[in-house]
């Protein structure tokens, strides 16, 4: 998987994609906006998930949501986005 970024945005740690969750072996490429990512992040923290980035937070929240809820995560998302997930072990 791969992703291209518009160069007029500030690149930061965590902006490189695919983003990999080492614990679950899931990877994600993502583009868009998730309007309720702060609430989702709080829900995921309450379920025991930890977050490594402060920068590309929406992508990491989406990845953790996928790990936790799989297709059920789609019903929790409010926004406009496209993403692909891949299990690197399978």
PDB file of C-alpha atoms in Angstrom:
ATOM      1  CA  UNK A   1       0.000   0.000   0.000  1.00  0.00           C
ATOM      2  CA  UNK A   2       1.125   3.572  -0.467  1.00  0.00           C
ATOM      3  CA  UNK A   3       0.010   7.162  -0.106  1.00  0.00           C
ATOM      4  CA  UNK A   4       0.994  10.481  -1.658  1.00  0.00           C
ATOM      5  CA  UNK A   5       0.755  13.763   0.251  1.00  0.00           C
ATOM      6  CA  UNK A   6       0.310  17.299  -1.008  1.00  0.00           C
ATOM      7  CA  UNK A   7       3.648  18.996  -0.433  1.00  0.00           C
ATOM      8  CA  UNK A   8       2.170  22.285   0.786  1.00  0.00           C
ATOM      9  CA  UNK A   9       1.292  20.697   4.128  1.00  0.00           C
ATOM     10  CA  UNK A  10       3.767  20.410   6.966  1.00  0.00           C
ATOM     11  CA  UNK A  11       5.118  16.894   7.146  1.00  0.00           C
ATOM     12  CA  UNK A  12       5.451  15.546  10.647  1.00  0.00           C
ATOM     13  CA  UNK A  13       6.340  12.357  12.456  1.00  0.00           C
ATOM     14  CA  UNK A  14       3.507   9.947  11.876  1.00  0.00           C
ATOM     15  CA  UNK A  15       2.640  11.404   8.456  1.00  0.00           C
ATOM     16  CA  UNK A  16       4.388   8.541   6.698  1.00  0.00           C
ATOM     17  CA  UNK A  17       1.973   5.885   5.594  1.00  0.00           C
ATOM     18  CA  UNK A  18       1.174   3.080   5.661  1.00  0.00           C
ATOM     19  CA  UNK A  19       0.821   3.372   9.425  1.00  0.00           C
ATOM     20  CA  UNK A  20       1.432   0.054  11.197  1.00  0.00           C
ATOM     21  CA  UNK A  21       0.041  -1.146  14.510  1.00  0.00           C
ATOM     22  CA  UNK A  22       2.812  -3.466  15.727  1.00  0.00           C
ATOM     23  CA  UNK A  23       0.610  -5.190  18.317  1.00  0.00           C
ATOM     24  CA  UNK A  24      -2.155  -6.251  15.929  1.00  0.00           C
ATOM     25  CA  UNK A  25      -0.164  -6.445  12.658  1.00  0.00           C
ATOM     26  CA  UNK A  26      -2.715  -4.228  10.884  1.00  0.00           C
ATOM     27  CA  UNK A  27      -1.606  -1.411   8.574  1.00  0.00           C
ATOM     28  CA  UNK A  28      -3.613   1.495   7.161  1.00  0.00           C
ATOM     29  CA  UNK A  29      -3.430   4.146   4.477  1.00  0.00           C
ATOM     30  CA  UNK A  30      -5.912   6.942   5.027  1.00  0.00           C
ATOM     31  CA  UNK A  31      -6.974  10.267   3.600  1.00  0.00           C
ATOM     32  CA  UNK A  32      -9.791  12.530   4.708  1.00  0.00           C
ATOM     33  CA  UNK A  33     -11.344  13.888   7.871  1.00  0.00           C
ATOM     34  CA  UNK A  34     -13.000  12.091  10.749  1.00  0.00           C
ATOM     35  CA  UNK A  35     -15.001  14.718  12.592  1.00  0.00           C
ATOM     36  CA  UNK A  36     -15.556  12.641  15.720  1.00  0.00           C
ATOM     37  CA  UNK A  37     -12.032  11.233  16.069  1.00  0.00           C
ATOM     38  CA  UNK A  38     -11.562  12.803  19.528  1.00  0.00           C
ATOM     39  CA  UNK A  39     -14.602  10.958  20.892  1.00  0.00           C
ATOM     40  CA  UNK A  40     -13.524   7.730  19.200  1.00  0.00           C
ATOM     41  CA  UNK A  41     -10.041   8.090  20.661  1.00  0.00           C
ATOM     42  CA  UNK A  42     -11.513   8.512  24.151  1.00  0.00           C
ATOM     43  CA  UNK A  43     -13.661   5.391  23.660  1.00  0.00           C
ATOM     44  CA  UNK A  44     -10.644   3.399  22.489  1.00  0.00           C
ATOM     45  CA  UNK A  45      -8.489   4.582  25.407  1.00  0.00           C
ATOM     46  CA  UNK A  46     -11.263   3.458  27.771  1.00  0.00           C
ATOM     47  CA  UNK A  47     -11.064   0.029  26.103  1.00  0.00           C
ATOM     48  CA  UNK A  48      -7.310  -0.128  26.794  1.00  0.00           C
ATOM     49  CA  UNK A  49      -5.803   1.088  23.522  1.00  0.00           C
ATOM     50  CA  UNK A  50      -2.712   3.287  23.624  1.00  0.00           C
ATOM     51  CA  UNK A  51      -1.655   5.838  21.025  1.00  0.00           C
ATOM     52  CA  UNK A  52       1.879   6.509  19.849  1.00  0.00           C
ATOM     53  CA  UNK A  53       1.370   9.599  17.701  1.00  0.00           C
ATOM     54  CA  UNK A  54      -0.028  13.023  18.424  1.00  0.00           C
ATOM     55  CA  UNK A  55       0.352  14.147  14.842  1.00  0.00           C
ATOM     56  CA  UNK A  56      -1.418  11.792  12.432  1.00  0.00           C
ATOM     57  CA  UNK A  57      -4.017  11.136  15.096  1.00  0.00           C
ATOM     58  CA  UNK A  58      -6.988  10.493  12.802  1.00  0.00           C
ATOM     59  CA  UNK A  59      -5.181   7.703  10.951  1.00  0.00           C
ATOM     60  CA  UNK A  60      -4.089   6.071  14.194  1.00  0.00           C
ATOM     61  CA  UNK A  61      -7.585   6.390  15.692  1.00  0.00           C
ATOM     62  CA  UNK A  62      -9.067   4.840  12.560  1.00  0.00           C
ATOM     63  CA  UNK A  63      -6.539   2.004  12.664  1.00  0.00           C
ATOM     64  CA  UNK A  64      -7.242   1.287  16.348  1.00  0.00           C
ATOM     65  CA  UNK A  65     -10.995   1.477  15.643  1.00  0.00           C
ATOM     66  CA  UNK A  66     -10.538  -1.126  12.906  1.00  0.00           C
ATOM     67  CA  UNK A  67      -8.523  -3.350  15.249  1.00  0.00           C
ATOM     68  CA  UNK A  68     -11.235  -3.084  17.915  1.00  0.00           C
ATOM     69  CA  UNK A  69     -14.462  -3.174  15.891  1.00  0.00           C
ATOM     70  CA  UNK A  70     -13.517  -4.319  12.343  1.00  0.00           C
ATOM     71  CA  UNK A  71     -16.441  -3.495  10.007  1.00  0.00           C
ATOM     72  CA  UNK A  72     -18.437  -2.203  12.981  1.00  0.00           C
ATOM     73  CA  UNK A  73     -16.017   0.731  13.078  1.00  0.00           C
ATOM     74  CA  UNK A  74     -17.643   2.097   9.922  1.00  0.00           C
ATOM     75  CA  UNK A  75     -20.904   2.736  11.779  1.00  0.00           C
ATOM     76  CA  UNK A  76     -19.041   4.822  14.370  1.00  0.00           C
ATOM     77  CA  UNK A  77     -17.262   7.144  11.917  1.00  0.00           C
ATOM     78  CA  UNK A  78     -18.519  10.627  11.083  1.00  0.00           C
ATOM     79  CA  UNK A  79     -16.605  12.274   8.275  1.00  0.00           C
ATOM     80  CA  UNK A  80     -15.437  12.070   4.703  1.00  0.00           C
ATOM     81  CA  UNK A  81     -12.554   9.747   4.071  1.00  0.00           C
ATOM     82  CA  UNK A  82     -11.074   6.834   2.201  1.00  0.00           C
ATOM     83  CA  UNK A  83      -8.867   4.166   3.686  1.00  0.00           C
ATOM     84  CA  UNK A  84      -7.479   0.705   3.137  1.00  0.00           C
ATOM     85  CA  UNK A  85      -6.406  -1.715   5.853  1.00  0.00           C
ATOM     86  CA  UNK A  86      -4.147  -4.727   5.501  1.00  0.00           C
ATOM     87  CA  UNK A  87      -3.047  -7.439   7.904  1.00  0.00           C
ATOM     88  CA  UNK A  88       0.684  -7.868   7.322  1.00  0.00           C
ATOM     89  CA  UNK A  89       0.670 -11.433   8.702  1.00  0.00           C
ATOM     90  CA  UNK A  90      -2.113 -12.698   6.436  1.00  0.00           C
TER      91      UNK A  90
END
